[in-house]
mmCIF file of C-alpha atoms in Angstrom:
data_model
loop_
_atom_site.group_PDB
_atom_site.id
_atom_site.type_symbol
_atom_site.label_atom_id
_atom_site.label_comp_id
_atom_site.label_asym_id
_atom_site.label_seq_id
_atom_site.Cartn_x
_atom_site.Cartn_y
_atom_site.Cartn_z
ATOM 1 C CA UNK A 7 56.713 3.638 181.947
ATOM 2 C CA UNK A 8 55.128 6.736 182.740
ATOM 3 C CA UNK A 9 56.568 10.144 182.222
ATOM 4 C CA UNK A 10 58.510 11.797 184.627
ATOM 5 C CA UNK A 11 57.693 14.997 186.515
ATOM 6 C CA UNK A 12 60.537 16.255 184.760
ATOM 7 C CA UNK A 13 59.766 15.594 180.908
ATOM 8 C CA UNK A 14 56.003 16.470 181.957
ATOM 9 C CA UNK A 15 57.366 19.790 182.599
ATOM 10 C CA UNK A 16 59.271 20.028 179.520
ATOM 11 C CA UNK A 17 56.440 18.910 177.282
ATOM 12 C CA UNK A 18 54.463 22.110 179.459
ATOM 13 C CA UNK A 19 56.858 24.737 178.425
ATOM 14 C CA UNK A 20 55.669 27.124 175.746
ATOM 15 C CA UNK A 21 57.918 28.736 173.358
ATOM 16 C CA UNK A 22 58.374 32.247 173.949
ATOM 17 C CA UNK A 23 56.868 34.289 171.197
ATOM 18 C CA UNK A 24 59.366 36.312 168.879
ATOM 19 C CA UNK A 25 58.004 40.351 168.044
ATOM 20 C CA UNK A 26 59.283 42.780 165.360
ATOM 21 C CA UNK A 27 62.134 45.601 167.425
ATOM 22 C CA UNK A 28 59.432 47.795 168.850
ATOM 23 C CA UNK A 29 59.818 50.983 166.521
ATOM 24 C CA UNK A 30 60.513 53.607 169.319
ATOM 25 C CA UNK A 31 63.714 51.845 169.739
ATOM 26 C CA UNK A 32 64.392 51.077 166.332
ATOM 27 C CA UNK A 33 63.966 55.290 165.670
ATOM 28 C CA UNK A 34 66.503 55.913 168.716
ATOM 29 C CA UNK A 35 69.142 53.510 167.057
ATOM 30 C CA UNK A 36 68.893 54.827 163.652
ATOM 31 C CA UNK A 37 72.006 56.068 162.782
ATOM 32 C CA UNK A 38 71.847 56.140 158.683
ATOM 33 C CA UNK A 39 72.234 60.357 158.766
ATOM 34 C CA UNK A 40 75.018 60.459 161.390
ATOM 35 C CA UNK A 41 77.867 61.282 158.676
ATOM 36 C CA UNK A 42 76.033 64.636 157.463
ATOM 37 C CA UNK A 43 75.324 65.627 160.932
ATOM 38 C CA UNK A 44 79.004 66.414 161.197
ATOM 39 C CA UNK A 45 78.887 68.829 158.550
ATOM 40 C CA UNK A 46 76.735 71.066 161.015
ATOM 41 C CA UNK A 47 78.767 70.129 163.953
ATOM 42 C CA UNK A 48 81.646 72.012 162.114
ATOM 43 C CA UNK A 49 79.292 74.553 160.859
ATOM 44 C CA UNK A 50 78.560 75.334 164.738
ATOM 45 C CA UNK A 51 82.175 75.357 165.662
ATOM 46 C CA UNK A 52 83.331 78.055 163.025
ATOM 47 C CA UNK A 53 80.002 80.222 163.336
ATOM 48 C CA UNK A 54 80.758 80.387 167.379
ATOM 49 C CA UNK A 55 84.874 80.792 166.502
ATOM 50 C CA UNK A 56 84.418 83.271 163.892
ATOM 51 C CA UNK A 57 82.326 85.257 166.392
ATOM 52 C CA UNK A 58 84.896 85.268 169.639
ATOM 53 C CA UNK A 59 87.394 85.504 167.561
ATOM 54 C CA UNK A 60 88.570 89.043 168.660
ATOM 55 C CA UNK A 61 87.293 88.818 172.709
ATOM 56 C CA UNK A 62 89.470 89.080 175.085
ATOM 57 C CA UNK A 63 89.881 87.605 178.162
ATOM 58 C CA UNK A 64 86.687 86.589 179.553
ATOM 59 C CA UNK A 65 84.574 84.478 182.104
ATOM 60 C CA UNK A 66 81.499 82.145 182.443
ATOM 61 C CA UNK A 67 78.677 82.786 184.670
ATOM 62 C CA UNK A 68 75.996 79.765 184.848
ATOM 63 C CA UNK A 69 73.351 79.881 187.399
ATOM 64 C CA UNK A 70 69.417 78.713 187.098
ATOM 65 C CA UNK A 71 67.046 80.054 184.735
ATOM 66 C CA UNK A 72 64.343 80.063 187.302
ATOM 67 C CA UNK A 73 65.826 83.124 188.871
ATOM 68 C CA UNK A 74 64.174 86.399 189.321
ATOM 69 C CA UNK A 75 64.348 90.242 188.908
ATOM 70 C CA UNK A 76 64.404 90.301 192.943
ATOM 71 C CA UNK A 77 65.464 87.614 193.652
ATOM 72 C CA UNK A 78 69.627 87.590 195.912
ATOM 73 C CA UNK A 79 70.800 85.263 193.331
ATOM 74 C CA UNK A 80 69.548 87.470 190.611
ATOM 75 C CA UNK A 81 71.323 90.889 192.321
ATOM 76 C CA UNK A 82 74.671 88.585 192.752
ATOM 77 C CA UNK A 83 74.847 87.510 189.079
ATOM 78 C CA UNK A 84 73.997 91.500 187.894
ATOM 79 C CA UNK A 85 76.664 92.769 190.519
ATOM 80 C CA UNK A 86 79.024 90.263 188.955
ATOM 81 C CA UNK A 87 78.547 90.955 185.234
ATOM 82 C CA UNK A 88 79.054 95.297 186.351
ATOM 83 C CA UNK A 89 82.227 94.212 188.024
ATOM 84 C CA UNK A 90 83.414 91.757 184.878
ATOM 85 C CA UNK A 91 83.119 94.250 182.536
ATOM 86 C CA UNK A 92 85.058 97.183 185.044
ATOM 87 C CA UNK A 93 87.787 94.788 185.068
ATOM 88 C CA UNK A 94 87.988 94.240 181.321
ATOM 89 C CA UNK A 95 86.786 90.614 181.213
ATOM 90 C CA UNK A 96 83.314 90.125 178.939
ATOM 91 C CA UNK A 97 81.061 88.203 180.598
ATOM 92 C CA UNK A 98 79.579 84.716 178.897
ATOM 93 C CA UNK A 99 76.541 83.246 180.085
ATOM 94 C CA UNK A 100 74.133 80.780 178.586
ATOM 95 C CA UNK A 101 72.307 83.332 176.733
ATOM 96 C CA UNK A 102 68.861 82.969 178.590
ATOM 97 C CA UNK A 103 66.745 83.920 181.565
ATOM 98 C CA UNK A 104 67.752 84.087 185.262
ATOM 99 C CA UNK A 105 71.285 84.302 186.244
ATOM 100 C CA UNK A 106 72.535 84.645 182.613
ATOM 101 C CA UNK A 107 70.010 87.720 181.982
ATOM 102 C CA UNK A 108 71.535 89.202 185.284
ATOM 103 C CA UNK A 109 74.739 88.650 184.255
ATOM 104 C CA UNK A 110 74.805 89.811 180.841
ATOM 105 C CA UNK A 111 72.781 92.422 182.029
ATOM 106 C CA UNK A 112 75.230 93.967 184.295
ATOM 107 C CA UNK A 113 78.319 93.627 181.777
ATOM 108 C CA UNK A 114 75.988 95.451 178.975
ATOM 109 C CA UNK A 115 74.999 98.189 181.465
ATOM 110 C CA UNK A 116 78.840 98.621 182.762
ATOM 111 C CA UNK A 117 80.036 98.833 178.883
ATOM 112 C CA UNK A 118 81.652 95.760 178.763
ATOM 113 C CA UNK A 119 81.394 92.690 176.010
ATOM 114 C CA UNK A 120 78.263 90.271 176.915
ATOM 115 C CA UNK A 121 78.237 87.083 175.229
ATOM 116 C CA UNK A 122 75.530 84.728 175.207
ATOM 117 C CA UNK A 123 76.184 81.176 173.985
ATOM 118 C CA UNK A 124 72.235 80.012 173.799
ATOM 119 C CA UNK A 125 70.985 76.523 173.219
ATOM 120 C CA UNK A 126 67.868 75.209 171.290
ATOM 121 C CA UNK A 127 65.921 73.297 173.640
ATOM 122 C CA UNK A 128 62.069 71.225 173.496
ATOM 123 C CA UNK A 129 60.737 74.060 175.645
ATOM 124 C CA UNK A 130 62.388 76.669 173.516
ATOM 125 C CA UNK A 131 64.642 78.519 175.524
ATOM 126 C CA UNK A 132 64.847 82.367 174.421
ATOM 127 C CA UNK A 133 67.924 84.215 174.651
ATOM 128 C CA UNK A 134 67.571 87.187 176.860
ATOM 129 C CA UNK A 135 67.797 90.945 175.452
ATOM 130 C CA UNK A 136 71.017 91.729 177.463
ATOM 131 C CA UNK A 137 73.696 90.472 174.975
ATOM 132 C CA UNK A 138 75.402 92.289 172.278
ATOM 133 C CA UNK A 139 73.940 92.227 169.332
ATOM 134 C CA UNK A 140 76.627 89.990 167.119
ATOM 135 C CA UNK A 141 77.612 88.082 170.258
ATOM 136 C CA UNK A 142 74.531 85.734 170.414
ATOM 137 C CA UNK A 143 75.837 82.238 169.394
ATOM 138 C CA UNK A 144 72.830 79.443 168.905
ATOM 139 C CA UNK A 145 73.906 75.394 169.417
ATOM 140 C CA UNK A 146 72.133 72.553 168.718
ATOM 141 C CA UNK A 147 74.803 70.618 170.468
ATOM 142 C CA UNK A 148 75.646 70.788 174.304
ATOM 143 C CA UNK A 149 78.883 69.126 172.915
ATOM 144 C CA UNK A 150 79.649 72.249 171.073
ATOM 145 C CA UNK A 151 78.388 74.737 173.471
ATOM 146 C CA UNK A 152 80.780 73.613 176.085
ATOM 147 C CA UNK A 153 83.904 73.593 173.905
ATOM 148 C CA UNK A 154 82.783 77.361 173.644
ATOM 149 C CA UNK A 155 82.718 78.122 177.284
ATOM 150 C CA UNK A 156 86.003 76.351 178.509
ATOM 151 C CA UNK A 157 87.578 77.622 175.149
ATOM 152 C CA UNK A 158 87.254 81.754 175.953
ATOM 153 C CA UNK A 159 87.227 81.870 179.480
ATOM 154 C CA UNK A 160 89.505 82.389 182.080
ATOM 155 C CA UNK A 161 87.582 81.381 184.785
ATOM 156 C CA UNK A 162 83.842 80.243 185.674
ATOM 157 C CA UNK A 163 81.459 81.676 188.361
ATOM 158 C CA UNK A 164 79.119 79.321 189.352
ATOM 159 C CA UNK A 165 75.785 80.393 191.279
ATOM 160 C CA UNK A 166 72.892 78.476 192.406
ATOM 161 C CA UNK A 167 71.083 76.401 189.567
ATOM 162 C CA UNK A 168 70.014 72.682 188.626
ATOM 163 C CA UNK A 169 71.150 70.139 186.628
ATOM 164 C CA UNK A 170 72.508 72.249 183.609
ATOM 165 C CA UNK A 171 74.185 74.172 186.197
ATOM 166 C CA UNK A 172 75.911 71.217 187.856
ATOM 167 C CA UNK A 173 77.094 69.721 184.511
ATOM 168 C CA UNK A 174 79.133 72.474 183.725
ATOM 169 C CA UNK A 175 80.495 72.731 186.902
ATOM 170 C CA UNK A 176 81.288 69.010 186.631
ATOM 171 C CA UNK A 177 82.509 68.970 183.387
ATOM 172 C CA UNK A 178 85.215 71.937 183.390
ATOM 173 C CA UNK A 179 86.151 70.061 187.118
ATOM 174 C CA UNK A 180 86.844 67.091 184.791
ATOM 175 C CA UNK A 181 88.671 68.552 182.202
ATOM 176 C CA UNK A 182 91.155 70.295 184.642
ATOM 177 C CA UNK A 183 91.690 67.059 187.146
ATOM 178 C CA UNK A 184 92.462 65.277 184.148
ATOM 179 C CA UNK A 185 94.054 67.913 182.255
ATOM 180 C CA UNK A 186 92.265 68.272 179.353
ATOM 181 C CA UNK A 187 91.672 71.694 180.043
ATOM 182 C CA UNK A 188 94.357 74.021 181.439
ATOM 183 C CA UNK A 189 93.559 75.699 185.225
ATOM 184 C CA UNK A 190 91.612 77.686 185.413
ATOM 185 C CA UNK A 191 89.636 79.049 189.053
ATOM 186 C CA UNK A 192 85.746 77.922 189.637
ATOM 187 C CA UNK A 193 84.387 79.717 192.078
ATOM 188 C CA UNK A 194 80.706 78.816 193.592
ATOM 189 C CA UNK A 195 79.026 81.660 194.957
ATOM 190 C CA UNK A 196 75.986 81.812 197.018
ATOM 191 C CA UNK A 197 77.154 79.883 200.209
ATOM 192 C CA UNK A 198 74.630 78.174 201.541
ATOM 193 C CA UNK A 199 73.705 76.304 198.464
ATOM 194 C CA UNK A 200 77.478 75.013 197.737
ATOM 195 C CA UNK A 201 77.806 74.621 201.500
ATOM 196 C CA UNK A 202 77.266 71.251 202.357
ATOM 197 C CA UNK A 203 78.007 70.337 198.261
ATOM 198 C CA UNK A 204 81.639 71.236 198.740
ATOM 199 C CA UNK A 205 82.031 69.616 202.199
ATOM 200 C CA UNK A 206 80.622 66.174 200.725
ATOM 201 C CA UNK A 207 83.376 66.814 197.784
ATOM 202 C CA UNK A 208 86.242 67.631 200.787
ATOM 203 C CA UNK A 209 85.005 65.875 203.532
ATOM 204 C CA UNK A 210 83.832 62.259 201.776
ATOM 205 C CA UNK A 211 84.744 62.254 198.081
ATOM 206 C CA UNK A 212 88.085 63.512 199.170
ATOM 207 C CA UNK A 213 89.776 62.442 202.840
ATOM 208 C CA UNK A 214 86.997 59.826 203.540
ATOM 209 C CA UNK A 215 86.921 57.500 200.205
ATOM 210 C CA UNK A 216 90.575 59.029 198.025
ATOM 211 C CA UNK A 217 88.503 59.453 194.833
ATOM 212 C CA UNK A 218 90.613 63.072 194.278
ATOM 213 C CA UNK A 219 92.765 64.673 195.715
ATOM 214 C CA UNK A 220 92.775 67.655 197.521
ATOM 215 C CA UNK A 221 94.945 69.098 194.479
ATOM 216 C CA UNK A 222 91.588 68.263 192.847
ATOM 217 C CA UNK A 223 90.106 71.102 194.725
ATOM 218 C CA UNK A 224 92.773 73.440 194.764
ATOM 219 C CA UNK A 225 91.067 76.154 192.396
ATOM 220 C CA UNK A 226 87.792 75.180 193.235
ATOM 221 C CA UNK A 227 86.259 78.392 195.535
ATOM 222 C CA UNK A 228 83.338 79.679 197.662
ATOM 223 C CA UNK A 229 82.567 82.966 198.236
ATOM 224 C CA UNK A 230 79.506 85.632 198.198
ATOM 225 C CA UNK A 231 81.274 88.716 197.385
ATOM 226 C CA UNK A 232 81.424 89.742 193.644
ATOM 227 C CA UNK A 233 84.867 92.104 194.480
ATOM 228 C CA UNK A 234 86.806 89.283 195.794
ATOM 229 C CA UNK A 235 85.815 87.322 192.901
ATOM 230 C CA UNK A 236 87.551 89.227 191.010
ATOM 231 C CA UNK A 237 90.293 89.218 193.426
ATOM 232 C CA UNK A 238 90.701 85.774 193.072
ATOM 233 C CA UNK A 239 90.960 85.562 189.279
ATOM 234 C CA UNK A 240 93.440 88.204 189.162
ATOM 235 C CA UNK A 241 95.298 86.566 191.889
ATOM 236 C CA UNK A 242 95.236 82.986 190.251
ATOM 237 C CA UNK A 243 97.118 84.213 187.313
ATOM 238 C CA UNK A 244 100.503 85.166 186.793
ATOM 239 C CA UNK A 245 100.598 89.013 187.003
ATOM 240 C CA UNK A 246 99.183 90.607 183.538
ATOM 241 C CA UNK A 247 98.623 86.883 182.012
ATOM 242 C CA UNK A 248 94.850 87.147 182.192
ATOM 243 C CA UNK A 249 94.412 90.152 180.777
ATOM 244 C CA UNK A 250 97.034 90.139 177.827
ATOM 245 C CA UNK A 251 95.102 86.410 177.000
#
């Protein structure tokens, strides 16, 4: 009888052709030196905790590094570091250019502690010339470098920036909603950025799908003015908590 379509068309088929794990993948899933790594993981923890050991209260301004001398953002973040450091908080920042320079800038100038928690990155990030001398911490790790942040401060300040910028806003947001992380206030300035960011979170993430709860934004803040910034960190604590941290 002749052969069916069928077993024609299995006699057709090929056998697909086995290759060696393509080597840029086999690199990425080489994990033969992970155990040593966490030797200087813990060498990164104690060099950063040795070094705040003795700071006070303090609090976290992020913003982009693509900010100018000049630029409103840049005058906001400088403002805000002057008024930190008049209040007695040091002022932490991410150690490089743009907002963090500003920032650190304006704390140094005022007197106060600046801190600068830097990061080594491919297109090799340098820390600004604004932070005390024996406060400049340097991470590998991301992991590490935000332990540091939501570990000494008492509240973040959060102005215009990109990606780095939103992942530590997103990530001390986490920690408190699930309460990792005690409260602490997050306040976004420079309103019409945040604007229609924070309505999304109220208006959709919030009443229109339930995925938190309005408790979830509850010490989340906007506002453009550096004075009532500090206002509202003062008022979100329990009267002389913050400051005898």
């Amino acid at each position: 009888m002749p052969s069916s379509d069928k077993s024609t068309k299995r006699q057709d088929v090929q056998p697909v052709p086995v290759h060696p794990p393509d080597q840029r993948f086999a690199r990425q899933t080489d994990f033969s030196g992970d155990g040593w790594r966490v030797f200087k993981i813990m060498a990164e923890f104690v060099n950063g905790f040795e070094k705040m050991s003795e700071i006070g209260p303090a609090v976290s301004v992020f913003g982009s590094t693509r900010v100018v001398q000049g630029d409103r953002e840049y005058a906001l973040a400088e403002e805000m570091g002057r008024l930190l450091a008049a209040h007695g908080f040091a002022a932490i920042t991410g150690g490089g250019p743009g907002v963090m320079e500003a920032a650190n800038k304006g704390a140094q100038q005022a007197g106060g502690h600046s801190i600068g928690f830097n990061i080594k990155l491919p297109n090799q990030q340098k820390s600004n010339p604004f932070i005390d001398r024996d406060k400049l911490v340097t991470f590998d790790y991301f992991f590490v470098r935000k332990v540091m942040f939501l570990k000494y401060s008492q509240a973040f300040v959060v102005l215009p920036g990109g990606f780095g910028t939103m992942d530590e806003f997103f990530e001390a947001v986490t920690l408190i909603q699930t309460r990792k992380s005690a409260r602490f206030p997050v306040i976004l300035m420079g309103g019409s950025y945040w604007d229609g960011f924070y309505r999304w979170m109220h208006d959709t993430m919030c009443h229109q799908k339930g995925y938190i709860g309005q408790e979830d934004l509850d010490f989340i803040f906007l506002e453009d003015d550096p004075g009532k910034v500090i206002d509202i960190i003062l008022g979100f604590y329990p009267e002389g908590y913050c400051l005898n941290f």
